[in-house]
Short mmCIF file of C-alpha atoms in Angstrom, two decimals:
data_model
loop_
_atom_site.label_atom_id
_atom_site.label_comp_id
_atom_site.label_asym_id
_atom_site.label_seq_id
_atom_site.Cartn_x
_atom_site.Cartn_y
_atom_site.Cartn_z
CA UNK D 103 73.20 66.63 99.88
CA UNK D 104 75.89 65.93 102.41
CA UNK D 105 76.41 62.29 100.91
CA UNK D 106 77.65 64.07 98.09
CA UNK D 107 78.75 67.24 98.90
CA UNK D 108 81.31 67.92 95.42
CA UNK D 109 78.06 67.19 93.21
CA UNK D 110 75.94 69.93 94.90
CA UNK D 111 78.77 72.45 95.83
CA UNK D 112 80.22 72.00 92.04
CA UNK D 113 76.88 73.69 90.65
CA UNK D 114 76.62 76.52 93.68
CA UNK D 115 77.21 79.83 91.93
CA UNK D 116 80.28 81.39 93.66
CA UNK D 117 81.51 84.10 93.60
CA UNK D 118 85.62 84.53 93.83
CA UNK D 119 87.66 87.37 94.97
CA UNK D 120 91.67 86.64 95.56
CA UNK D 121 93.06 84.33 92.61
CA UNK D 122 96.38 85.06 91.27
CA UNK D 123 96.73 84.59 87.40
CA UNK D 124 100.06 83.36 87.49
CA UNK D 125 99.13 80.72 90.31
CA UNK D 126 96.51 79.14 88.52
CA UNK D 127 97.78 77.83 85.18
CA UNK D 128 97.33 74.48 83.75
CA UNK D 129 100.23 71.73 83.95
CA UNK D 130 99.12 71.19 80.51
CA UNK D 131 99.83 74.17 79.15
CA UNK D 132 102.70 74.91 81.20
CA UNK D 133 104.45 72.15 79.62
CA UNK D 134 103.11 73.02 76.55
CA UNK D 135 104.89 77.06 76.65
CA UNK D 136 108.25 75.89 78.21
CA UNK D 137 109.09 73.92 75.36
CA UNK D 138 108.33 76.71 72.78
CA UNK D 139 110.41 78.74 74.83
CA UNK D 140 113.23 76.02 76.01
CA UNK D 141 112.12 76.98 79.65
CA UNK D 142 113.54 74.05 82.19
CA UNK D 143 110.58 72.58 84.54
CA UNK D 144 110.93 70.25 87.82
CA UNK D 145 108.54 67.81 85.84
CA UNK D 146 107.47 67.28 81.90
CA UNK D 147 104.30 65.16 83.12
CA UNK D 148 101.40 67.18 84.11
CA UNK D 149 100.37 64.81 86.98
CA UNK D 150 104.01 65.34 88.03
CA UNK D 151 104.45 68.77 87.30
CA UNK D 152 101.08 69.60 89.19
CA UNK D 153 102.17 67.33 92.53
CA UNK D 154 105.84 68.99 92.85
CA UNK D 155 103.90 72.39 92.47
CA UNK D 156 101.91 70.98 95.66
CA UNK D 157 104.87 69.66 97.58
CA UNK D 158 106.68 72.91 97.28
CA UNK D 159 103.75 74.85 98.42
CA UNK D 160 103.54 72.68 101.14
CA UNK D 161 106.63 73.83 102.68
CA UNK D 162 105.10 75.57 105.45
CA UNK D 163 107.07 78.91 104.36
CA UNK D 164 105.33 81.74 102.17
CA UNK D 165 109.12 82.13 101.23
CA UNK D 166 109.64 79.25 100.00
CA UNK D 167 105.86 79.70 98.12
CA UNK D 168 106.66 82.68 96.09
CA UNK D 169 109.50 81.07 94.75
CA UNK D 170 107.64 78.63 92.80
CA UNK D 171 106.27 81.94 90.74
CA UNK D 172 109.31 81.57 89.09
CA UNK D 173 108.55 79.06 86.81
CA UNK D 174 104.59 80.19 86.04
CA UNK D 175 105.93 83.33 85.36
CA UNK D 176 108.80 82.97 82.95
CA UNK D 177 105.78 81.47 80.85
CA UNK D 178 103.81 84.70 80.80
CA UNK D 179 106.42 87.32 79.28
CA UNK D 180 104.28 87.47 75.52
CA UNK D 181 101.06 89.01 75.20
CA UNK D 182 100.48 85.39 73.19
CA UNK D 183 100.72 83.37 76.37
CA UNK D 184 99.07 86.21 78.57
CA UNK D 185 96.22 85.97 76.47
CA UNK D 186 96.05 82.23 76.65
CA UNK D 187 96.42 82.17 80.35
CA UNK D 188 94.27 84.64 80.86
CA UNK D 189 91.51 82.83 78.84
CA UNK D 190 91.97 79.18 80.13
CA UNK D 191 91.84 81.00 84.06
CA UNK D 192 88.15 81.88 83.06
CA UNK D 193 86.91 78.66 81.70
CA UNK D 194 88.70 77.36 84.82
CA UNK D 195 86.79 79.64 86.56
CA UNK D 196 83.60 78.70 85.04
CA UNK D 197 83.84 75.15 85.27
CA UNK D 198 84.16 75.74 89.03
CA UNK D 199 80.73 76.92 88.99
CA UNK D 200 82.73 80.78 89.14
CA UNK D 201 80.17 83.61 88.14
CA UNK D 202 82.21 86.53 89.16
CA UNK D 203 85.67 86.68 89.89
CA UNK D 204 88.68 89.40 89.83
CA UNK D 205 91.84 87.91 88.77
CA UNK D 206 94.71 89.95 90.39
CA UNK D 207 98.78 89.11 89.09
CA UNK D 208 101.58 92.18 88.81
CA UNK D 209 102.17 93.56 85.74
CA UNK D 210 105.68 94.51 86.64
CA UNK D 211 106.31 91.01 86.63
CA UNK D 212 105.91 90.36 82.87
CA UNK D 213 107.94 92.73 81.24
CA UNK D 214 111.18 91.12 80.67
CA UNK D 215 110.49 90.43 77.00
CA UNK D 216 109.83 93.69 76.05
CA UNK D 217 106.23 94.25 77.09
CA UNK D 218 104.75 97.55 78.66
CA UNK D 219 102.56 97.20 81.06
CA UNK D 220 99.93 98.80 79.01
CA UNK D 221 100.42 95.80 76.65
CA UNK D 222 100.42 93.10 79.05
CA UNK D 223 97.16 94.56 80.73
CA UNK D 224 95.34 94.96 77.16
CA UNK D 225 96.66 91.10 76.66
CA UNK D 226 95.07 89.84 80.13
CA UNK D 227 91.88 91.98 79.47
CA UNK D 228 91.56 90.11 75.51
CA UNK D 229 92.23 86.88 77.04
CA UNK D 230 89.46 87.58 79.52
CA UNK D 231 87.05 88.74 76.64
CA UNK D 232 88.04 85.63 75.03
CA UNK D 233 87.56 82.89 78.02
CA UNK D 234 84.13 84.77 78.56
CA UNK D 235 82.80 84.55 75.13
CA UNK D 236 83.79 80.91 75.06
CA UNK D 237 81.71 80.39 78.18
CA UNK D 238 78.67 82.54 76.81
CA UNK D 239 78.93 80.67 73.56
CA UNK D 240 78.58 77.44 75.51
CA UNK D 241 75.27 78.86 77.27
CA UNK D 242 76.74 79.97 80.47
CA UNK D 243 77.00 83.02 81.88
CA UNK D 244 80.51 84.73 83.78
CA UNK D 245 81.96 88.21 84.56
CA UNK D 246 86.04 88.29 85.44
CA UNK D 247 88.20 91.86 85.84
CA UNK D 248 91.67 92.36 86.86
CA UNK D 249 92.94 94.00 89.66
CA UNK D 250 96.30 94.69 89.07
CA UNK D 251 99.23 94.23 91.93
CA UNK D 252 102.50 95.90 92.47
CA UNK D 253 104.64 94.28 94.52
CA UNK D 254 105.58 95.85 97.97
CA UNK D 255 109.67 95.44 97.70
CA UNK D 256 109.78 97.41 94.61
CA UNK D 257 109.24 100.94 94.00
CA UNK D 258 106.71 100.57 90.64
CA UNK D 259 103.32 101.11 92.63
CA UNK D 260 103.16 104.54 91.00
CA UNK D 261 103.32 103.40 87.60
CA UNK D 262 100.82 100.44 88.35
CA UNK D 263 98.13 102.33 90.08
CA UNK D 264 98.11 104.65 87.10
CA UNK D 265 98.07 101.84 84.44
CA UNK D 266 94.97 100.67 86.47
CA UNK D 267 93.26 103.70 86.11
CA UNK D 268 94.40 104.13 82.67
CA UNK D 269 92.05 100.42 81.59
CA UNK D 270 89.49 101.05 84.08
CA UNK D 271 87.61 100.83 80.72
CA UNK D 272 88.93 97.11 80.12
CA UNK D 273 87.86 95.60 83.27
CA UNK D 274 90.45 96.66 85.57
CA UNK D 275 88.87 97.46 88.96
CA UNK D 276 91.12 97.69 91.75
CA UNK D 277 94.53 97.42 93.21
CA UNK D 278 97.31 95.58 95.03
CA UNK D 279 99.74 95.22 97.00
CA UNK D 280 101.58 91.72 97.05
CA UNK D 281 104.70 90.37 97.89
CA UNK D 282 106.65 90.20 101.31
CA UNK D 283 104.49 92.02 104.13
CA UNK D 284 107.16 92.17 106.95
CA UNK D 285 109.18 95.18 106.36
CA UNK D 286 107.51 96.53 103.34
CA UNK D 287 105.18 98.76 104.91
CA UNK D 288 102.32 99.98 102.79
CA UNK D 289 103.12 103.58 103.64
CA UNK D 290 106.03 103.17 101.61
CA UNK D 291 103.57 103.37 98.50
CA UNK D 292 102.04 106.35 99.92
CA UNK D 293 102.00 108.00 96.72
CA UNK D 294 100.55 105.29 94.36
CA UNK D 295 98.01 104.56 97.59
CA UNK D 296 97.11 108.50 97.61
CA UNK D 297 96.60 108.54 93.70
CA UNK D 298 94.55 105.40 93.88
CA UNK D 299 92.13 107.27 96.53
CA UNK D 300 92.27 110.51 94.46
CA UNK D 301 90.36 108.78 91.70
CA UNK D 302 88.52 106.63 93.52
CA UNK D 303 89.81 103.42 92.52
CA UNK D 304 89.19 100.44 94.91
CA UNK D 305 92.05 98.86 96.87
CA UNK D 306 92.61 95.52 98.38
CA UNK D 307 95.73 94.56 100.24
CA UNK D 308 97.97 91.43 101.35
CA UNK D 309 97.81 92.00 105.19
CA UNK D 310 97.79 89.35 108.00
CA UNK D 311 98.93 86.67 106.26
CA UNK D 312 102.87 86.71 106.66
CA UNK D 313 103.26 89.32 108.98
CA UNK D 314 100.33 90.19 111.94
CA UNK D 315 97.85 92.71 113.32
CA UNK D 316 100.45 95.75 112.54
CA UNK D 317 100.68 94.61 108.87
CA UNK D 318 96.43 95.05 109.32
CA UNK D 319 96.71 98.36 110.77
CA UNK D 320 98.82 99.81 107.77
CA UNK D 321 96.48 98.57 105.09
CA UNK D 322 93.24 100.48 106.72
CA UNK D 323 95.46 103.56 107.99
CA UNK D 324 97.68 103.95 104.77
CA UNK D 325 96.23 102.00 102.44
CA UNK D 326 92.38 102.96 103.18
CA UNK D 327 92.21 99.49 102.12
CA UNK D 328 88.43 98.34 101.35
CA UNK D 329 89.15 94.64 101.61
CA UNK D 330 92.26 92.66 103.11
CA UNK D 331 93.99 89.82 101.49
CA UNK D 332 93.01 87.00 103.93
CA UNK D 333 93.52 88.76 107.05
CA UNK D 334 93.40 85.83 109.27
CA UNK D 335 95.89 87.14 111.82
CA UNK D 336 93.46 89.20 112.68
CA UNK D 337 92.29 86.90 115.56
CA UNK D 338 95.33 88.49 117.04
CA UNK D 339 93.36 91.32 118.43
CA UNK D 340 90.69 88.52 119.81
CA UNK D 341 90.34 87.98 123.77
CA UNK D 342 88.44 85.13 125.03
CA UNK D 343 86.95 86.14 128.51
CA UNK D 344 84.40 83.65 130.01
CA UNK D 345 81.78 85.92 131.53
CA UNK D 346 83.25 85.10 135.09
CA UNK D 347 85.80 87.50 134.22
CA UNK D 348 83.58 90.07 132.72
CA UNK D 349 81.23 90.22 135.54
CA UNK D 350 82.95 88.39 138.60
CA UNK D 351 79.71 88.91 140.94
CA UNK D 352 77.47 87.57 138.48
CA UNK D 353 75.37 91.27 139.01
CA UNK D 354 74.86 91.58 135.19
CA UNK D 355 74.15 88.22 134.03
CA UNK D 356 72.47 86.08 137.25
CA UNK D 357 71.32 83.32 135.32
CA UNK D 358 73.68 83.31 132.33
CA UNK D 359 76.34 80.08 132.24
CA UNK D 360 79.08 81.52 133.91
CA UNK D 361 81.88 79.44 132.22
CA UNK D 362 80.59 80.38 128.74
CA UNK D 363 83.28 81.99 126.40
CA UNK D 364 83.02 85.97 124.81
CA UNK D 365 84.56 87.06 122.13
CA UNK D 366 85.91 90.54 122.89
CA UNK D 367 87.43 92.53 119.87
CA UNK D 368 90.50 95.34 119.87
CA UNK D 369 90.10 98.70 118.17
CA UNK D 370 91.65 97.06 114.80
CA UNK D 371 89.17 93.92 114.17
CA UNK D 372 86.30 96.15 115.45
CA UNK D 373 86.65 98.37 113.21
CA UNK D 374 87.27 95.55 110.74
CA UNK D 375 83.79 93.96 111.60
CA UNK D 376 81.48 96.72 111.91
CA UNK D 377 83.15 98.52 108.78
CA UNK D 378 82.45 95.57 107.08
CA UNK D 379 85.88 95.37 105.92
CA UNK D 380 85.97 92.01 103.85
CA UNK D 381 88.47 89.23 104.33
CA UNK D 382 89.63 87.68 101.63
CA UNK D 383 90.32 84.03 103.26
CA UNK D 384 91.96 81.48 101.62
CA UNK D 385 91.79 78.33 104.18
CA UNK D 386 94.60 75.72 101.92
CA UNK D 387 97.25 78.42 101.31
CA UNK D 388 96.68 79.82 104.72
CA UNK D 389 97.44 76.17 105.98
CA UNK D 390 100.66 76.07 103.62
CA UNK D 391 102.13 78.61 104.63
CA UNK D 392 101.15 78.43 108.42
CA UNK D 393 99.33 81.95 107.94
CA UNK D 394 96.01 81.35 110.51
CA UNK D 395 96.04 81.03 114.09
CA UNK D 396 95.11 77.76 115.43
CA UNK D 397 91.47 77.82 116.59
CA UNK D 398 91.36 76.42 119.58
CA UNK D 399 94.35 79.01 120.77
CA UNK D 400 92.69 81.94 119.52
CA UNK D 401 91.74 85.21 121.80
CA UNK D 402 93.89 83.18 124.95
CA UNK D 403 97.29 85.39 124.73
CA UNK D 404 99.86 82.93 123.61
CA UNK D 405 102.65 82.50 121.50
CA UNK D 406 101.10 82.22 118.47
CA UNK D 407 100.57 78.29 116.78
CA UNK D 408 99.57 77.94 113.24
CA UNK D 409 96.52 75.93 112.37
CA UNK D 410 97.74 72.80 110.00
CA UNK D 411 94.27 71.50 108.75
CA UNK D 412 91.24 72.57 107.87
CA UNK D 413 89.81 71.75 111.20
CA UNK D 414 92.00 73.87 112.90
CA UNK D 415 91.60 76.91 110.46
CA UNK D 416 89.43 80.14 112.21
CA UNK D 417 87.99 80.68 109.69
CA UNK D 418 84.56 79.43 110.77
CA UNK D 419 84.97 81.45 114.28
CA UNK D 420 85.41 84.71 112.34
CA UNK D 421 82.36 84.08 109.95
CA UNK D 422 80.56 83.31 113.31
CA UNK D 423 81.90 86.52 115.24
CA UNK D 424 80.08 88.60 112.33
CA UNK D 425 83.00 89.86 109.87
CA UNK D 426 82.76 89.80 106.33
CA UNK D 427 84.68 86.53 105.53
CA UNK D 428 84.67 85.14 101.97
CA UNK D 429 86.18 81.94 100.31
CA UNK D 430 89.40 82.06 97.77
CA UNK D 431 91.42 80.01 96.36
CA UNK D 432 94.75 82.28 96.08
CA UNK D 433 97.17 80.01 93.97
CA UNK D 434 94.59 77.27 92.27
CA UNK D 435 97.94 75.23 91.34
CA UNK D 436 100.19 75.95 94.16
CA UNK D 437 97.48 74.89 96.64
CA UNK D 438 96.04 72.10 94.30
CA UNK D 439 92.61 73.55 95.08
CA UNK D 440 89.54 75.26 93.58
CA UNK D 441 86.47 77.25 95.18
CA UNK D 442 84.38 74.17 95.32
CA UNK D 443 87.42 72.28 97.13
CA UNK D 444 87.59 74.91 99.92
CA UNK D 445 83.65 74.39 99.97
CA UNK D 446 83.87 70.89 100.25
CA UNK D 447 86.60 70.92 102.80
CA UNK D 448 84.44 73.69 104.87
CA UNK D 449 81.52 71.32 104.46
CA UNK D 450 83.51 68.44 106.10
CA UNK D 451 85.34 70.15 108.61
CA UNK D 452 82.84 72.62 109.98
CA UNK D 453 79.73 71.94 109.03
CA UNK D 454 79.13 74.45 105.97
CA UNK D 455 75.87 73.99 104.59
CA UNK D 456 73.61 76.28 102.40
CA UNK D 457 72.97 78.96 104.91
CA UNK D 458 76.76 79.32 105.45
CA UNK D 459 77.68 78.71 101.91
CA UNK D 460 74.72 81.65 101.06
CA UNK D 461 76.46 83.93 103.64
CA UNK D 462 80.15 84.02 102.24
CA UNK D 463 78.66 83.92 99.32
CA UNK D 464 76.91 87.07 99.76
CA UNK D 465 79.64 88.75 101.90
CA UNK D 466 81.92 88.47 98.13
CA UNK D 467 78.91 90.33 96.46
CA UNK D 468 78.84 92.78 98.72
CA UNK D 469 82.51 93.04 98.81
CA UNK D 470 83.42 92.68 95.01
CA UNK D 471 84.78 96.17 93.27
CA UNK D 472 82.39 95.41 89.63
CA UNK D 473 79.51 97.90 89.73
CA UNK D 474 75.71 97.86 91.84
CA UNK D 475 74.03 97.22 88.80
CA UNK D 476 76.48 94.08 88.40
CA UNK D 477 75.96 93.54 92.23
CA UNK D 478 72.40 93.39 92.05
CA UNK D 479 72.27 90.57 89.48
CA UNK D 480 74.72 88.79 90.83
CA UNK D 481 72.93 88.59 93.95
CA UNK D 482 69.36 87.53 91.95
CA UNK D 483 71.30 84.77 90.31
CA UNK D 484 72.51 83.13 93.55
CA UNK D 485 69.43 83.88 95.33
CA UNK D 486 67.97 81.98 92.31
CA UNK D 487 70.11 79.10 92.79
CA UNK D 488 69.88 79.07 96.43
CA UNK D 489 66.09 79.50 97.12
CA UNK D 490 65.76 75.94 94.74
CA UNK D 491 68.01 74.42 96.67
CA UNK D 492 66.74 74.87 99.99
CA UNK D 493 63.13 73.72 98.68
CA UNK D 494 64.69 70.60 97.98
CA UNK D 495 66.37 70.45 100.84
CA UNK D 496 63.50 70.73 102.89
CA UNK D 497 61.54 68.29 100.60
CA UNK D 498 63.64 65.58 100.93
CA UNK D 499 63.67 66.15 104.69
CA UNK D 500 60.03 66.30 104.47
CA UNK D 501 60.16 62.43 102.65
CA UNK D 502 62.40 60.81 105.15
CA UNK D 503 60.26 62.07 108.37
CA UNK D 504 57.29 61.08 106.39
CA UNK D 505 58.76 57.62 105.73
#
């Protein structure tokens, strides 16, 4: 398997949590809707269009990421081109061997030709119907809600957290906060965040991606957030103590390696891990917009260093440490990526093989807002998958020891 890996990770059913709508459309199509509408692009070649997308997003500044939003959505102000989005995102989805995912984008965002919110929900939701049907008419099989986002330097989380509740019915399952973390507190949306937990409707937050551990702290205290939008900085309450330190005259541990490293966790990522609080990772962006710690300076106490490659990302060390991580995508275009990229980059960089690739895998189930009943068959579908692959696995270990 690892001669190939794209072959084998391609047909692993995944499972896909944080993927923005309007940061995963198709060069083709982009092109396509900025003509009808006389919209001005950097490039009118898809190849081209898709690499200055890239180079942007590979300014090292979530700043300078967001802005190129500007241009995916000024294409998605029609319920037309909502619903066509909406419905190429899912057989995107599904060609990336995708069998559950929540699409999140901000309806706020797509109003400026006249649409209500309650229109341009009902559009994503017929789009998603429509992408879905296409892949069960084609013999597969795929499940994709919303969950909608309000962005945290406007004052519309109100309004969006009651439009969510208002098309639970449609698919929509949860809700967002986006945008700039530093100096947008989520207790500023107390009231949308209050209403959300009122009705019981599931919330996942952006938190320690731009801004740190504090950014962390408001989404559990405030927010009673469930899951966090990557939450990589939370290595920032991480000490590294070599048991030396821990036990200096060796009393407790007499024969133990006394240089070996421990992992010690502050109030904030233990409750994170034994909460089972699930973070949303999402290794490329996080690398794009120098969001993760680098690994090898992680739990010492100093100045924090962003990880540039996939080598450096922690994301391996937290799966390792025992919290919930998963695998996302965030902005398929922006980041030029897909959920069996990120696999295939895991695979190469940390050695990410089925058991690992079964864990995040499950950690998404477990952490995904569709129902138990929808859980439950998820999970017997990539058990499915999984079990058959480790036979051969161990078969074709089985042939080259035998040989």
């Amino acid at each position: 398997m690892s001669d190939t890996p794209t072959t084998w990770l391609q047909s692993l059913p995944k499972v896909c949590l944080h993927d923005h709508l309007d940061g995963g459309l198709l060069p083709e199509t982009m092109i396509e809707l900025a003509q009808e509408i006389g919209h001005e692009l950097p490039a009118e070649e898809p190849q081209a269009l898709a690499a200055w997308f890239k180079q942007a997003a590979d300014s090292r500044s979530l700043e300078r990421y967001l802005e190129t939003f500007e241009h995916t959505v000024a294409l998605m102000q029609t319920a037309e081109n909502l619903r066509r989005v909406a419905m190429e995102h899912v057989l995107t989805l599904a060609a990336d061997g995708v069998i559950y995912g929540e699409v999140r984008w901000a309806p706020e965002l797509h109003l400026t030709q006249g649409l209500s919110m309650a229109q341009a929900v009902e559009a994503v939701a017929d789009g998603l119907m429509d992408g879905m049907e296409q892949v069960g008419q084609a013999g597969g099989r795929i499940l994709v809600n919303q969950i909608l986002c309000a962005m945290r330097h406007q004052n519309n989380s109100l309004e969006v957290v009651k439009t969510a509740l208002a098309y639970r019915p449609l698919g929509v399952v949860g809700f967002d906060l986006a945008g700039p973390e530093d100096g947008f507190s989520a207790a500023d949306h107390a009231e949308a965040l209050d209403l959300a937990a009122r009705h019981f409707l599931p919330v996942t937050l952006h938190a320690g991606e731009a801004y740190g551990l504090d950014s962390i702290r408001q989404a559990l205290g405030a927010g009673r957030a469930l899951r966090l939008g990557h939450g990589v900085r939370i290595t920032e309450d991480i000490t590294a103590r070599t048991l030396a330190e821990i036990d200096p005259t060796g009393e407790l541990l007499p024969d133990a390696d006394r240089e070996q490293t421990v992992l010690q966790l502050g109030e904030v990522a233990e409750w994170v891990k034994n909460r089972r609080t699930t973070l949303e990772t999402c290794p490329c962006s996080n690398l794009q917009t120098d969001a993760a710690e680098h690994l090898d300076r992680v739990g010492l106490g100093l100045d924090f260093e962003p990880a540039r490659s996939y080598e450096e990302h922690p994301v391996a060390l937290l799966l390792q440490a025992g919290f919930a991580v998963t695998i996302n995508p965030d902005n398929r275009l922006m980041s030029s990526t897909s959920m069996t990229r990120e696999f295939a980059e895991l695979a190469r960089y940390h050695g990410f093989g089925l058991t690992e690739f079964f864990e995040v895998t499950l950690n998404a189930i477990n952490g995904a807002f569709c129902s138990q009943d929808e859980k439950q068959a998820l999970l017997r579908s990539v058990q499915m998958v999984y079990s058959q692959l480790a036979l051969q696995e161990q078969e074709g270990e089985s042939r080259v020891s035998g040989a």
